C-alpha cells in the first residue's frame, strides 16, 4: 500500500541551514516536489528565479493575497513570503507529496488550514546541534549587515522556543544525513 500524499512543512530558526538541506534534497532527490515560494526579497547571489524563489514586487504579492492565491504567507525581516496554493493542490491531487520550507508563522497557518483542506500535514523542525553553532552560522554567512543578523537572532530565539509545536525534530548535524531523514519522513 502506498502512503497518501502529504504536506511536509520544514521550519527552523534562521541560520539553521534550511536552504542547504533543501538544496541537498533538490540535487539528491529530484523526484521530491519542493514548493517554490513567492517573495518580495531581492535575490541573493546564486539564487535562481523560479527555482529558489519566484521574486516578485510587493504589488504583485498583495494581488496574490487578495486573489486568495496563497496557501499561507508571512512577513519576515521586512519582506513578504508566501506559498502559491495551486501547485501544491495539483501535486496532492496527483498523489505526490510536497515539501514546503517556510517560517514558523507559515507552519502555524498550514496546521490551522490542513483540516479544512483535507490534507495530511507533518510539521518538521530543523534544529541546530547547539545555540553556539547557530550563532556562528548566522554571523558566518556574511551576506547581511549586523542589524539584520541581530534581528534574525531575536527571531531565532522565538523560533527555537516553538519546537514543541512540531511533530518531529531533525537535527542538522550533517546536511546529507538531515536531508535523507527528511525525505524518509516525506515518503514514510
Ligand atoms: P530567506 O530570506 O533566508 O530565504 O528566508 C527567510 C525566512 O522565510 C526563512 O525562515 C524561510 O523559511 C521563510 N520562508 C521562505 N519561503 C516562505 C513562504 O513561502 N512562507 C513563509 N511563511 N515563510 C517562508
Coordinates of C-alpha atoms and ligand atoms in Angstrom, one line a residue:
X1 CA 0.0 0.0 0.0
X2 CA 1.3 3.5 -0.8
X3 CA 1.3 6.2 1.8
X4 CA -1.2 9.0 1.0
X5 CA 0.4 12.3 -0.3
X6 CA 1.2 14.7 2.4
X7 CA 2.3 18.2 3.0
X8 CA 5.6 18.3 4.8
X9 CA 6.4 21.6 6.4
X10 CA 10.1 22.2 7.2
X11 CA 10.8 25.1 9.5
X12 CA 13.5 26.1 11.9
X13 CA 15.4 29.2 13.0
X14 CA 17.2 31.5 10.6
X15 CA 20.8 30.2 10.2
X16 CA 20.0 26.5 11.0
X17 CA 20.8 25.6 7.4
X18 CA 17.3 25.0 5.9
X19 CA 18.4 26.2 2.5
X20 CA 21.5 23.9 2.4
X21 CA 19.3 21.0 3.4
X22 CA 16.7 21.8 0.8
X23 CA 19.4 22.3 -1.8
X24 CA 20.8 18.9 -1.0
X25 CA 17.3 17.4 -1.3
X26 CA 16.9 19.2 -4.7
X27 CA 20.1 17.7 -6.1
X28 CA 19.9 14.2 -4.5
X29 CA 16.2 13.5 -4.6
X30 CA 14.9 15.2 -7.8
X31 CA 11.6 13.5 -7.6
X32 CA 10.6 15.4 -4.4
X33 CA 8.2 18.3 -5.2
X34 CA 9.7 21.3 -3.5
X35 CA 7.2 24.2 -3.3
X36 CA 8.6 27.4 -4.8
X37 CA 7.6 30.4 -2.7
X38 CA 7.0 33.9 -3.9
X39 CA 8.9 36.6 -2.1
X40 CA 9.4 40.4 -2.2
X41 CA 13.1 39.9 -1.0
X42 CA 15.8 40.6 -3.5
X43 CA 17.7 37.6 -4.8
X44 CA 21.0 36.6 -3.1
X45 CA 24.0 35.8 -5.3
X46 CA 23.4 32.3 -6.8
X47 CA 19.7 32.3 -6.3
X48 CA 17.7 31.4 -9.4
X49 CA 14.2 32.8 -10.2
X50 CA 11.6 30.1 -10.2
X51 CA 14.0 27.6 -8.6
X52 CA 14.8 29.0 -5.2
X53 CA 12.0 31.6 -5.2
X54 CA 9.7 33.5 -7.5
X55 CA 10.9 37.0 -6.9
X56 CA 8.1 39.5 -7.3
X57 CA 7.2 43.1 -6.3
X58 CA 5.1 44.0 -3.3
X59 CA 2.1 45.0 -5.5
X60 CA 2.1 41.6 -7.2
X61 CA 2.4 39.9 -3.8
X62 CA -0.6 41.8 -2.5
X63 CA -2.6 41.0 -5.5
X64 CA -1.9 37.3 -4.8
X65 CA -3.1 37.7 -1.2
X66 CA -6.3 39.5 -2.4
X67 CA -6.9 36.8 -5.0
X68 CA -6.7 34.0 -2.5
X69 CA -3.8 32.5 -4.4
X70 CA -1.6 31.8 -1.4
X71 CA -1.9 28.8 0.9
X72 CA -0.1 30.8 3.6
X73 CA 2.1 33.9 3.8
X74 CA 4.1 35.9 6.3
X75 CA 6.2 38.9 6.7
X76 CA 9.8 38.0 7.8
X77 CA 12.6 40.6 8.4
X78 CA 10.7 43.2 6.3
X79 CA 9.9 41.0 3.3
X80 CA 6.8 39.1 2.3
X81 CA 7.0 35.3 1.7
X82 CA 4.2 33.0 0.6
X83 CA 3.3 29.6 -0.8
X84 CA 1.3 29.6 -4.1
X85 CA -1.6 27.2 -3.4
X86 CA -2.3 25.9 -7.0
X87 CA 0.9 23.8 -7.5
X88 CA 0.5 22.3 -4.0
X89 CA -3.1 21.4 -4.7
X90 CA -2.2 19.9 -8.1
X91 CA 0.6 17.7 -6.6
X92 CA -1.6 16.4 -3.8
X93 CA -4.4 15.7 -6.3
X94 CA -1.9 13.6 -8.3
X95 CA -0.9 11.7 -5.1
X96 CA 2.5 13.4 -4.8
X97 CA 3.8 14.8 -1.5
X98 CA 5.1 18.3 -1.3
X99 CA 7.8 19.8 0.8
X100 CA 7.5 23.4 1.9
X101 CA 10.4 25.2 3.6
X102 CA 8.7 28.1 5.4
X103 CA 8.9 30.1 8.6
X104 CA 7.1 29.4 11.9
X105 CA 4.2 31.7 11.1
X106 CA 3.6 29.9 7.9
X107 CA 3.8 26.5 9.6
X108 CA 1.1 27.5 12.0
X109 CA -1.1 28.6 9.2
X110 CA -0.7 25.3 7.4
X111 CA -1.5 23.4 10.6
X112 CA -4.6 25.6 11.1
X113 CA -5.8 25.0 7.5
X114 CA -4.9 21.5 6.7
X115 CA -8.0 20.0 8.3
X116 CA -10.2 22.1 6.0
X117 CA -8.1 21.3 3.0
X118 CA -8.4 17.6 3.9
X119 CA -4.6 17.3 3.8
X120 CA -2.3 15.2 5.9
X121 CA 0.4 17.5 7.2
X122 CA 3.6 16.8 9.0
X123 CA 5.5 19.7 10.7
X124 CA 9.2 19.1 10.9
X125 CA 11.5 21.3 12.9
X126 CA 15.1 21.6 11.8
X127 CA 17.2 22.2 14.9
X128 CA 20.8 23.3 15.2
X129 CA 23.2 21.0 17.1
X130 CA 23.6 23.8 19.6
X131 CA 22.8 27.6 20.1
X132 CA 26.5 28.4 19.6
X133 CA 26.6 26.6 16.3
X134 CA 23.5 28.6 15.2
X135 CA 25.1 32.0 16.2
X136 CA 28.3 31.0 14.4
X137 CA 26.4 30.1 11.2
X138 CA 24.4 33.4 11.3
X139 CA 27.5 35.5 11.7
X140 CA 29.4 33.5 9.2
X141 CA 27.0 33.8 6.2
X142 CA 28.4 37.3 5.6
X143 CA 25.6 38.4 3.3
X144 CA 23.8 40.6 5.8
X145 CA 24.7 43.6 8.0
X146 CA 24.9 43.4 11.8
X147 CA 21.5 44.8 12.4
X148 CA 19.9 42.2 10.2
X149 CA 21.9 39.4 12.0
X150 CA 20.8 40.7 15.3
X151 CA 17.2 40.8 14.2
X152 CA 17.5 37.3 12.9
X153 CA 19.0 36.1 16.2
X154 CA 16.0 37.6 18.1
X155 CA 13.6 35.7 15.7
X156 CA 15.7 32.5 16.1
X157 CA 15.2 32.6 19.9
X158 CA 11.4 32.8 19.4
X159 CA 11.5 30.1 16.7
X160 CA 13.6 27.7 18.9
X161 CA 11.1 28.1 21.7
X162 CA 8.4 26.8 19.3
X163 CA 9.9 23.4 18.7
X164 CA 7.2 21.7 20.8
X165 CA 4.5 22.7 18.2
X166 CA 6.2 20.4 15.7
X167 CA 5.6 16.7 15.1
X168 CA 9.2 15.8 14.6
X169 CA 12.7 17.3 15.1
X170 CA 15.5 16.7 12.7
X171 CA 19.0 17.9 13.9
X172 CA 21.1 19.5 11.2
X173 CA 24.4 18.0 12.4
X174 CA 25.2 16.9 8.8
X175 CA 23.4 18.2 5.7
X176 CA 23.4 15.0 3.8
X177 CA 22.1 13.0 6.8
X178 CA 19.4 15.5 7.7
X179 CA 18.3 15.7 4.0
X180 CA 17.9 11.9 4.0
X181 CA 16.0 11.9 7.2
X182 CA 13.6 14.5 5.9
X183 CA 13.0 12.6 2.6
X184 CA 12.3 9.4 4.6
X185 CA 9.7 11.3 6.6
X186 CA 8.2 12.6 3.4
X187 CA 7.8 9.1 2.0
X188 CA 7.1 7.4 5.2
Ligands
LIG1 P1 15.4 33.7 3.4 O1 15.2 35.2 3.2 O2 16.5 33.5 4.4 O3 15.4 32.9 2.2 O4 14.1 33.2 4.2 C1 13.7 33.9 5.4 C2 12.6 33.0 6.1 O5 11.4 33.0 5.3 C3 13.0 31.6 6.3 O6 12.6 31.2 7.6 C4 12.2 30.8 5.3 O7 11.9 29.5 5.8 C5 11.0 31.6 5.3 N1 10.1 31.4 4.1 C6 10.6 31.1 2.8 N2 9.5 31.0 2.0 C7 8.4 31.1 2.8 C8 7.0 31.0 2.5 O8 6.5 30.8 1.4 N3 6.2 31.3 3.5 C9 6.6 31.6 4.8 N4 5.7 31.7 5.7 N5 7.9 31.6 5.1 C10 8.8 31.4 4.1

